[in-house]
Coordinates of C-alpha atoms in Angstrom, one line a residue:
X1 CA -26.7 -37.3 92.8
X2 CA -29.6 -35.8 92.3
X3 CA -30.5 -32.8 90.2
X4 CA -32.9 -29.9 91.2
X5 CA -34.7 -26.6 89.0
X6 CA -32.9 -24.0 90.7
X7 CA -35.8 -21.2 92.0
X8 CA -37.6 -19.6 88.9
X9 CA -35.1 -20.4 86.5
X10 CA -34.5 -23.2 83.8
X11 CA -31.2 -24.2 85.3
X12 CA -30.4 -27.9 86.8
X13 CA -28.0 -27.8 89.8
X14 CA -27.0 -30.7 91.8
X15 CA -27.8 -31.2 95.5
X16 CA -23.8 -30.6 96.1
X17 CA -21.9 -28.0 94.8
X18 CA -18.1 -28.1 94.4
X19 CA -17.1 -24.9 96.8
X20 CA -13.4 -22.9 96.5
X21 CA -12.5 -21.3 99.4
X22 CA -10.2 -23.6 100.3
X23 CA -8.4 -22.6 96.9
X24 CA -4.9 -20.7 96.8
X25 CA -4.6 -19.6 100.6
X26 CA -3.3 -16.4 99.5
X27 CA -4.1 -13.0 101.1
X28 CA -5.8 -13.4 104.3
X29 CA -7.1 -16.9 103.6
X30 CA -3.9 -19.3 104.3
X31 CA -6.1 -20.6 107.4
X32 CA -8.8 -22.7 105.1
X33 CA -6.6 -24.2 103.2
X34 CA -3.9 -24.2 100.2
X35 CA -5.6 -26.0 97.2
X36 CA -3.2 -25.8 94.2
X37 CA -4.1 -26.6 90.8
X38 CA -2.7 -30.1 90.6
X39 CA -5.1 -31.0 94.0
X40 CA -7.6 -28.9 92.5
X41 CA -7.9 -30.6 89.1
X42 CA -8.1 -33.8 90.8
X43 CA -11.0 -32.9 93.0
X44 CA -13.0 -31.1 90.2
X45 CA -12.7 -34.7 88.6
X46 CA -14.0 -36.3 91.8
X47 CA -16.6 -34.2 91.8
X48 CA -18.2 -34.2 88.1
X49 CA -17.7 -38.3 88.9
X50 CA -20.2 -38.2 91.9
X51 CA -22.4 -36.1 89.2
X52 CA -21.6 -33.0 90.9
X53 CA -22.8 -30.1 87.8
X54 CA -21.3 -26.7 89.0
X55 CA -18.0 -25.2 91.0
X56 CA -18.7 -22.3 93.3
X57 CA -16.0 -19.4 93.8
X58 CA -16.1 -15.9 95.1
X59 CA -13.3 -12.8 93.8
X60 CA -13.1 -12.1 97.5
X61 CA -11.3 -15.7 98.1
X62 CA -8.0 -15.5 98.3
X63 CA -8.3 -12.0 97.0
X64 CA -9.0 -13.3 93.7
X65 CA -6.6 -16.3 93.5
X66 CA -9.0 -18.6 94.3
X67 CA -10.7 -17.9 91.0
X68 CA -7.6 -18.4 89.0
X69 CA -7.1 -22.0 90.5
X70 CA -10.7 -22.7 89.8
X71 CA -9.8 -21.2 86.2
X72 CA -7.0 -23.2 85.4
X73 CA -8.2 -26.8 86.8
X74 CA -11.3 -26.5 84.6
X75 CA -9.9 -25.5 81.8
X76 CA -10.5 -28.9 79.9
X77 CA -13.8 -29.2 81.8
X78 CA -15.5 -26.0 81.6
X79 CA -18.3 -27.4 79.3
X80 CA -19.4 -29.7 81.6
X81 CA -19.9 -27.6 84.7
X82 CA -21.5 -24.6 85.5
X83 CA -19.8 -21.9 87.4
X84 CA -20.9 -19.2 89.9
X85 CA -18.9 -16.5 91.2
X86 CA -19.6 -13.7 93.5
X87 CA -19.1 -9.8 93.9
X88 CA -19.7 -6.7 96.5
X89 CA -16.9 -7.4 98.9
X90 CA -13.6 -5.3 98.5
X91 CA -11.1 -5.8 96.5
X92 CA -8.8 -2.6 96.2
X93 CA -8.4 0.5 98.6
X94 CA -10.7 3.1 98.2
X95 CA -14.7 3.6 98.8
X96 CA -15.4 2.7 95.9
X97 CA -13.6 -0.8 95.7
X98 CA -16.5 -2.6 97.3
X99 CA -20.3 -3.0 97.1
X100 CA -23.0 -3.5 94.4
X101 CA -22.9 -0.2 92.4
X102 CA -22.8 -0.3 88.7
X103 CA -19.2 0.8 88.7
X104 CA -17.4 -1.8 90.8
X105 CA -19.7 -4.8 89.4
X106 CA -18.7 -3.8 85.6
X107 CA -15.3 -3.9 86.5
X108 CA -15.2 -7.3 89.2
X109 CA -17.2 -9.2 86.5
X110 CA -14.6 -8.8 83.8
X111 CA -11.6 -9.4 85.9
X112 CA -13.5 -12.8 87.5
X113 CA -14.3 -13.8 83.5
X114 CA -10.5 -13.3 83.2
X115 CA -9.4 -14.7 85.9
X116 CA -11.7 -18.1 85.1
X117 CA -10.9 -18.1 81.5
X118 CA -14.2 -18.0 80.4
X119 CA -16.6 -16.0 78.3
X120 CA -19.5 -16.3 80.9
X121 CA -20.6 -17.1 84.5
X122 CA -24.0 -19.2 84.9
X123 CA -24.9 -17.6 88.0
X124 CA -23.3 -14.3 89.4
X125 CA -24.1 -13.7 93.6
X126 CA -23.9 -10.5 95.1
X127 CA -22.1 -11.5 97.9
X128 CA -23.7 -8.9 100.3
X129 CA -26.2 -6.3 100.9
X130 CA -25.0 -2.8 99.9
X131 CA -27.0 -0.6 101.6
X132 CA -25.9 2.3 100.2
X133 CA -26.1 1.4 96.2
X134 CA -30.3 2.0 95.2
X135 CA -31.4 -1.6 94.8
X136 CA -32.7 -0.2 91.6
X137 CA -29.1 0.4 90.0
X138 CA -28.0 -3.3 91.5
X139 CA -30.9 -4.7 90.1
X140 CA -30.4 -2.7 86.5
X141 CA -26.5 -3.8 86.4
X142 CA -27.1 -7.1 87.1
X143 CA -30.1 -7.1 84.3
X144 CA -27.6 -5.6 81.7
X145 CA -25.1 -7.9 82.5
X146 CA -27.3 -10.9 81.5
X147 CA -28.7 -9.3 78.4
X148 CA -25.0 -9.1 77.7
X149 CA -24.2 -12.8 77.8
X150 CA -21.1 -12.5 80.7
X151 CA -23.8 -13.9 83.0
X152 CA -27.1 -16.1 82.8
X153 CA -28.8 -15.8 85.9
X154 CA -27.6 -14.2 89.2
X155 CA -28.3 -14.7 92.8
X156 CA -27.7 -12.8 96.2
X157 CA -25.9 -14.3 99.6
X158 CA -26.3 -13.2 102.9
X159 CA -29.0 -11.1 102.8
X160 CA -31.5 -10.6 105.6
X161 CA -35.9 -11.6 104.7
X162 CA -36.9 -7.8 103.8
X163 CA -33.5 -7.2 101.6
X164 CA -34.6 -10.4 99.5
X165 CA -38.1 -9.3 99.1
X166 CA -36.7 -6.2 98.2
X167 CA -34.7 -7.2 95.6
X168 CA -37.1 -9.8 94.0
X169 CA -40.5 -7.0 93.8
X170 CA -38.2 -4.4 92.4
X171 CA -36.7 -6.6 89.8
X172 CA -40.6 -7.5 88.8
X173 CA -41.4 -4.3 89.2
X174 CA -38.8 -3.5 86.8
X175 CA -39.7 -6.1 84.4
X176 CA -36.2 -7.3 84.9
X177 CA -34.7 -10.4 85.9
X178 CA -35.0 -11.2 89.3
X179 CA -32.1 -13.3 91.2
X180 CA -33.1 -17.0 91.5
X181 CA -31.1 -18.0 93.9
X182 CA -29.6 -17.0 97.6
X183 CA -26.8 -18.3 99.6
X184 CA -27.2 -19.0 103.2
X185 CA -25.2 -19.8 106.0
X186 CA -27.1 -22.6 107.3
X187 CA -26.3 -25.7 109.7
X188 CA -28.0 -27.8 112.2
X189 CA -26.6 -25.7 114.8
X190 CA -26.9 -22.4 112.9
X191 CA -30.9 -21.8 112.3
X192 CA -31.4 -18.4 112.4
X193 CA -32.4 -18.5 108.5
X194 CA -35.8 -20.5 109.4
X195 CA -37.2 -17.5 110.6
X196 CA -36.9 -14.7 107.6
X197 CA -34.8 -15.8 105.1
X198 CA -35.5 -19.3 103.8
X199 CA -39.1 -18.1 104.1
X200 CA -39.1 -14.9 101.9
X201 CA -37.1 -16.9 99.6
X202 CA -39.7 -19.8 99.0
X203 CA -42.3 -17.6 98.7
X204 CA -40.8 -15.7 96.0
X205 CA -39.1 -18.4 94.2
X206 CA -35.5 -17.9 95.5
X207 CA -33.8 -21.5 95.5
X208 CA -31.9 -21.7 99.0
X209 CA -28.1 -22.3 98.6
X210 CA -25.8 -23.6 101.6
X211 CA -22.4 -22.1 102.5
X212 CA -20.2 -23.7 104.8
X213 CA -22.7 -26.1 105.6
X214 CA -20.3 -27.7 108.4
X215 CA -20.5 -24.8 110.8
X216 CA -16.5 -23.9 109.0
X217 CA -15.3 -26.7 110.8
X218 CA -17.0 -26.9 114.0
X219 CA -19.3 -29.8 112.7
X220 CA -16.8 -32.3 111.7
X221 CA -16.5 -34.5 114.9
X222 CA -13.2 -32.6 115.6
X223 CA -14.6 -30.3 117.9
X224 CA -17.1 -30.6 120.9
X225 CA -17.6 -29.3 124.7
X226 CA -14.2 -31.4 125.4
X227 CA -12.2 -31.0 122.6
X228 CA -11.0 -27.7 121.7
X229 CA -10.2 -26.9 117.4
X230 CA -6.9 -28.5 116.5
X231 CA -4.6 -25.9 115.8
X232 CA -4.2 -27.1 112.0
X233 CA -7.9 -26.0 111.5
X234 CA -9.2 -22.9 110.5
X235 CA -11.0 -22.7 114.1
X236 CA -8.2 -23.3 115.6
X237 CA -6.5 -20.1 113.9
X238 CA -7.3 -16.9 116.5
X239 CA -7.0 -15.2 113.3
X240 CA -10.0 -16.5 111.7
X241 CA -13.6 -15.2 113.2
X242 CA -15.9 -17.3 111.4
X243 CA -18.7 -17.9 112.5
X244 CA -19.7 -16.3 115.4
X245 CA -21.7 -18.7 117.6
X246 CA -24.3 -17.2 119.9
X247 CA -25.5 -19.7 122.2
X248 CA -22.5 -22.4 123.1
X249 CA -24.6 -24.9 124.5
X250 CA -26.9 -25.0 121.8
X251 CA -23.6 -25.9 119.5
X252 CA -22.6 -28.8 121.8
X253 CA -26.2 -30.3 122.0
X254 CA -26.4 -30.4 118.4
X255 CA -22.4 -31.9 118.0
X256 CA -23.5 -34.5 120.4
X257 CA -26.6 -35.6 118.7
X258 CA -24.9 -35.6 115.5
X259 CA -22.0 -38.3 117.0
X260 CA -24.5 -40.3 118.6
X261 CA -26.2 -40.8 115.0
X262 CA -23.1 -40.8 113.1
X263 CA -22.0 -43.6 116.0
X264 CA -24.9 -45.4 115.7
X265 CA -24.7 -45.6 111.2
X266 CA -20.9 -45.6 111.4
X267 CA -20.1 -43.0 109.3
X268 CA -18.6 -39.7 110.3
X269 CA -20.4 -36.8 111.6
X270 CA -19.4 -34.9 108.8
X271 CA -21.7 -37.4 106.9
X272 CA -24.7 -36.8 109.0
X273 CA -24.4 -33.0 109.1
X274 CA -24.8 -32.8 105.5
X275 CA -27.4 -35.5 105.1
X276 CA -29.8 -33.6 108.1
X277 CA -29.3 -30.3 105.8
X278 CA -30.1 -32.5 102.4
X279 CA -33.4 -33.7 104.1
X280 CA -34.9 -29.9 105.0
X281 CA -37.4 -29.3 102.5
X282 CA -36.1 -25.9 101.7
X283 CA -32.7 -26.4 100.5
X284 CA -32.0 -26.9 97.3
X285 CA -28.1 -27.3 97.2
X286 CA -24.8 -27.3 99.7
X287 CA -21.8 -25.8 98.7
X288 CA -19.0 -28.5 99.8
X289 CA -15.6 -26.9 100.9
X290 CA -12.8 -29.7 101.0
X291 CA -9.4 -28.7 101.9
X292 CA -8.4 -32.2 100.2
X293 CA -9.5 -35.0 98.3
X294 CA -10.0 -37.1 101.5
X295 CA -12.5 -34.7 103.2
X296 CA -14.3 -34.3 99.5
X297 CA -14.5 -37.8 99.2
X298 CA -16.1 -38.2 102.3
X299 CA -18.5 -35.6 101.9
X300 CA -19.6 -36.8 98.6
X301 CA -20.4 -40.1 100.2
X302 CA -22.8 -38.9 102.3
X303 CA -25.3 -38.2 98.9
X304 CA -26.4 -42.1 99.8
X305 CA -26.9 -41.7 103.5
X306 CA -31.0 -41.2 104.2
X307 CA -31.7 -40.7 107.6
X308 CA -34.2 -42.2 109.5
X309 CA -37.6 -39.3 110.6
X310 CA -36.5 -40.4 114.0
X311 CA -32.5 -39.2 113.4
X312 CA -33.9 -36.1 111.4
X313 CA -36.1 -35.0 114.7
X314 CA -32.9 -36.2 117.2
X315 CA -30.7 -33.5 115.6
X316 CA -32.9 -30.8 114.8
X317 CA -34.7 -30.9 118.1
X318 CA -31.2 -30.2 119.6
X319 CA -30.6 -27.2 117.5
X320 CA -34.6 -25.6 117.4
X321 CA -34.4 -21.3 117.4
X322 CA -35.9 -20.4 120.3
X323 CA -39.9 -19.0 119.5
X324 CA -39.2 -15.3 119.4
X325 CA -41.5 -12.3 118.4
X326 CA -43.5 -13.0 116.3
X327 CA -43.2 -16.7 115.8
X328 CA -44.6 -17.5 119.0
X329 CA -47.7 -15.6 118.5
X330 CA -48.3 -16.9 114.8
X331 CA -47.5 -20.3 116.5
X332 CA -50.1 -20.0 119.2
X333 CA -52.7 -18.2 117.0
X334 CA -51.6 -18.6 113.0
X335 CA -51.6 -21.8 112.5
X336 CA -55.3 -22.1 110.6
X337 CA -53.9 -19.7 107.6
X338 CA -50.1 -20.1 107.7
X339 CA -47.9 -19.2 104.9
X340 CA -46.4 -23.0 103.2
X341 CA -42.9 -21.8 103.6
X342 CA -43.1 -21.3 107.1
X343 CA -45.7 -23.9 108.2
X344 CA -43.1 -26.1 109.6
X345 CA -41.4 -23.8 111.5
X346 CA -44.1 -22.7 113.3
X347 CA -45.1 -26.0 114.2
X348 CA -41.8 -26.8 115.7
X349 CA -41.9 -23.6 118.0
X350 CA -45.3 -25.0 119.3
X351 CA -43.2 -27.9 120.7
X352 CA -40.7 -25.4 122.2
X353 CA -43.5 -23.6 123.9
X354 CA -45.0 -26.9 125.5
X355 CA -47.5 -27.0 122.8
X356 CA -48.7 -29.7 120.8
X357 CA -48.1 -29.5 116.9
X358 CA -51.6 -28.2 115.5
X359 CA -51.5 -31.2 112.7
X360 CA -51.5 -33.4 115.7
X361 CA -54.5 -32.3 117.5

């Protein structure tokens, strides 16, 4: 396992992340899964043995339950783990129950600390963009909260390129603490984070974090152009709308790249999905989400599978963004002064446009 600075901040994290969701399957969330504490325990313990450093939970899971799993089955454990947690989404009636004001982040922190049985979080996400809270109180709150020990760092998820900048220059600005990290939804069939996000991130020092790094499902070898989502799966739930996928046949290129490399290693395509992510420059960690010990297991495996340049380019020239406005002009005309983080990008779009990459010329 290997071990990485995460953003602008003196924390180690490792490359995988143990994730929760699957936790409880209370409330809403009985289609991910049903992890009780016994299962739970064991597969904290598998993790920490693959040198996994840090459990990932959310207050929105399971409405909250998910958190006291992850609380219990670390009990005996919590010093040798770090733990993040998230806030924002809603958790009781009323319009104030929800977002990233002052007044609902006080409150969610406490009852997460009690619900995990600690005395601190390590990182603390906003879960997602409020855009009616002043960044400036979010940013303030989340400050305090670290000057009072309940959290050491803190992070955002889901937020859009600007929103990040946003949050990082006012922070400076400020002469507060800035979040250091940013979850992602991010697969090899899912890129639309190359074009904003990932960027802003790595120019300001915002370590990338990956959620559901297996497309929730879709990218597990279960499902392709023939095979519908078995009906034990949360895909195959009509209940469950995660993720929305906006091009079909750009999801069954990539599935089919991914079996013909996870054929031609014999591993699974699970294995593959999470290698390809491991091996882009940008991403600093992957949250896994097990709904047992086998699926962990195998997932954990994949931390020894390299893949070839040649299996890297197969997959990701399956699932390559189209070049839209303004990528295609920076890649036709940028390229002599282009920013680091999104170099690469640029020089894929050239090859989508029927250009040849400029450090080829």
């Amino acid at each position: 396992m290997k071990y990485r600075p995460l953003g602008q901040s003196g924390l180690y994290v490792s490359e995988y992340v143990l994730g929760s969701l699957t936790f409880a399957g209370t409330n809403g969330f009985e289609a991910l899964g049903s992890v009780d504490v016994a299962q739970a325990r064991r597969m904290v313990d598998a993790a920490l043995d693959a040198g996994v450093n840090a459990v990932d939970t959310a207050n929105l899971y399971s409405k909250g339950d998910a958190e006291s799993v992850v609380g219990r089955a670390i009990a005996d454990r919590r010093d040798d783990l770090l733990l993040f947690s998230k806030a924002a989404s809603p958790m009781t009636d009323g319009p104030n129950g929800a977002g990233a004001s002052r007044a609902h982040l006080s409150r969610q922190i406490d009852d997460s600390l009690r619900r995990l049985g600690t005395d601190h979080l390590d990182l603390y996400f906003i879960h997602r963009w409020d855009g009616v809270t002043p960044v400036e109180e979010t940013v303030q709150t989340m400050g305090g909260l670290v000057k009072s020990g309940k959290i050491r760092y803190w992070g955002i998820s889901n937020y859009s390129g600007w929103q990040v900048a946003k949050t990082v220059m006012l922070a400076r600005q400020m002469h507060l603490p800035p979040p250091v990290a940013h979850q992602v939804y991010y697969t090899p069939a899912a890129r639309e984070a190359e074009y904003e996000i990932i960027p802003a991130g790595e120019e300001l020092g915002v370590a990338t974090v990956v959620w559901s790094p297996l497309g929730q499902g879709l990218l597990t070898g279960r499902v392709d152009r023939h095979t519908p989502p078995p009906a034990d799966t949360r895909q195959g739930d009509d209940h469950w709308p995660e993720p929305y996928v906006a091009d079909r046949d750009t999801l069954w290129n990539v599935i089919d790249a991914l079996k013909r490399v996870a054929a031609a290693r014999d591993v699974s395509v699970a294995q593959v999905t999470l290698a390809w992510l491991r091996g882009q420059p940008p991403v600093h960690s992957i949250v896994l989400g097990a709904r047992n010990e086998a699926q962990l297991g195998d997932n954990l495996d994949s931390a020894r599978l390299e893949l070839s340049s040649g299996e890297l380019e197969t997959i990701e020239s399956a699932g390559r963004p189209p070049a839209i406005y303004p990528y295609w002009h920076r890649a036709m005309w940028a390229l002599d002064r282009p920013t680091p983080a999104e170099r690469e990008y640029l020089q894929r779009h050239r090859l989508t446009m029927g250009l040849k990459r400029t450090d080829e010329q």
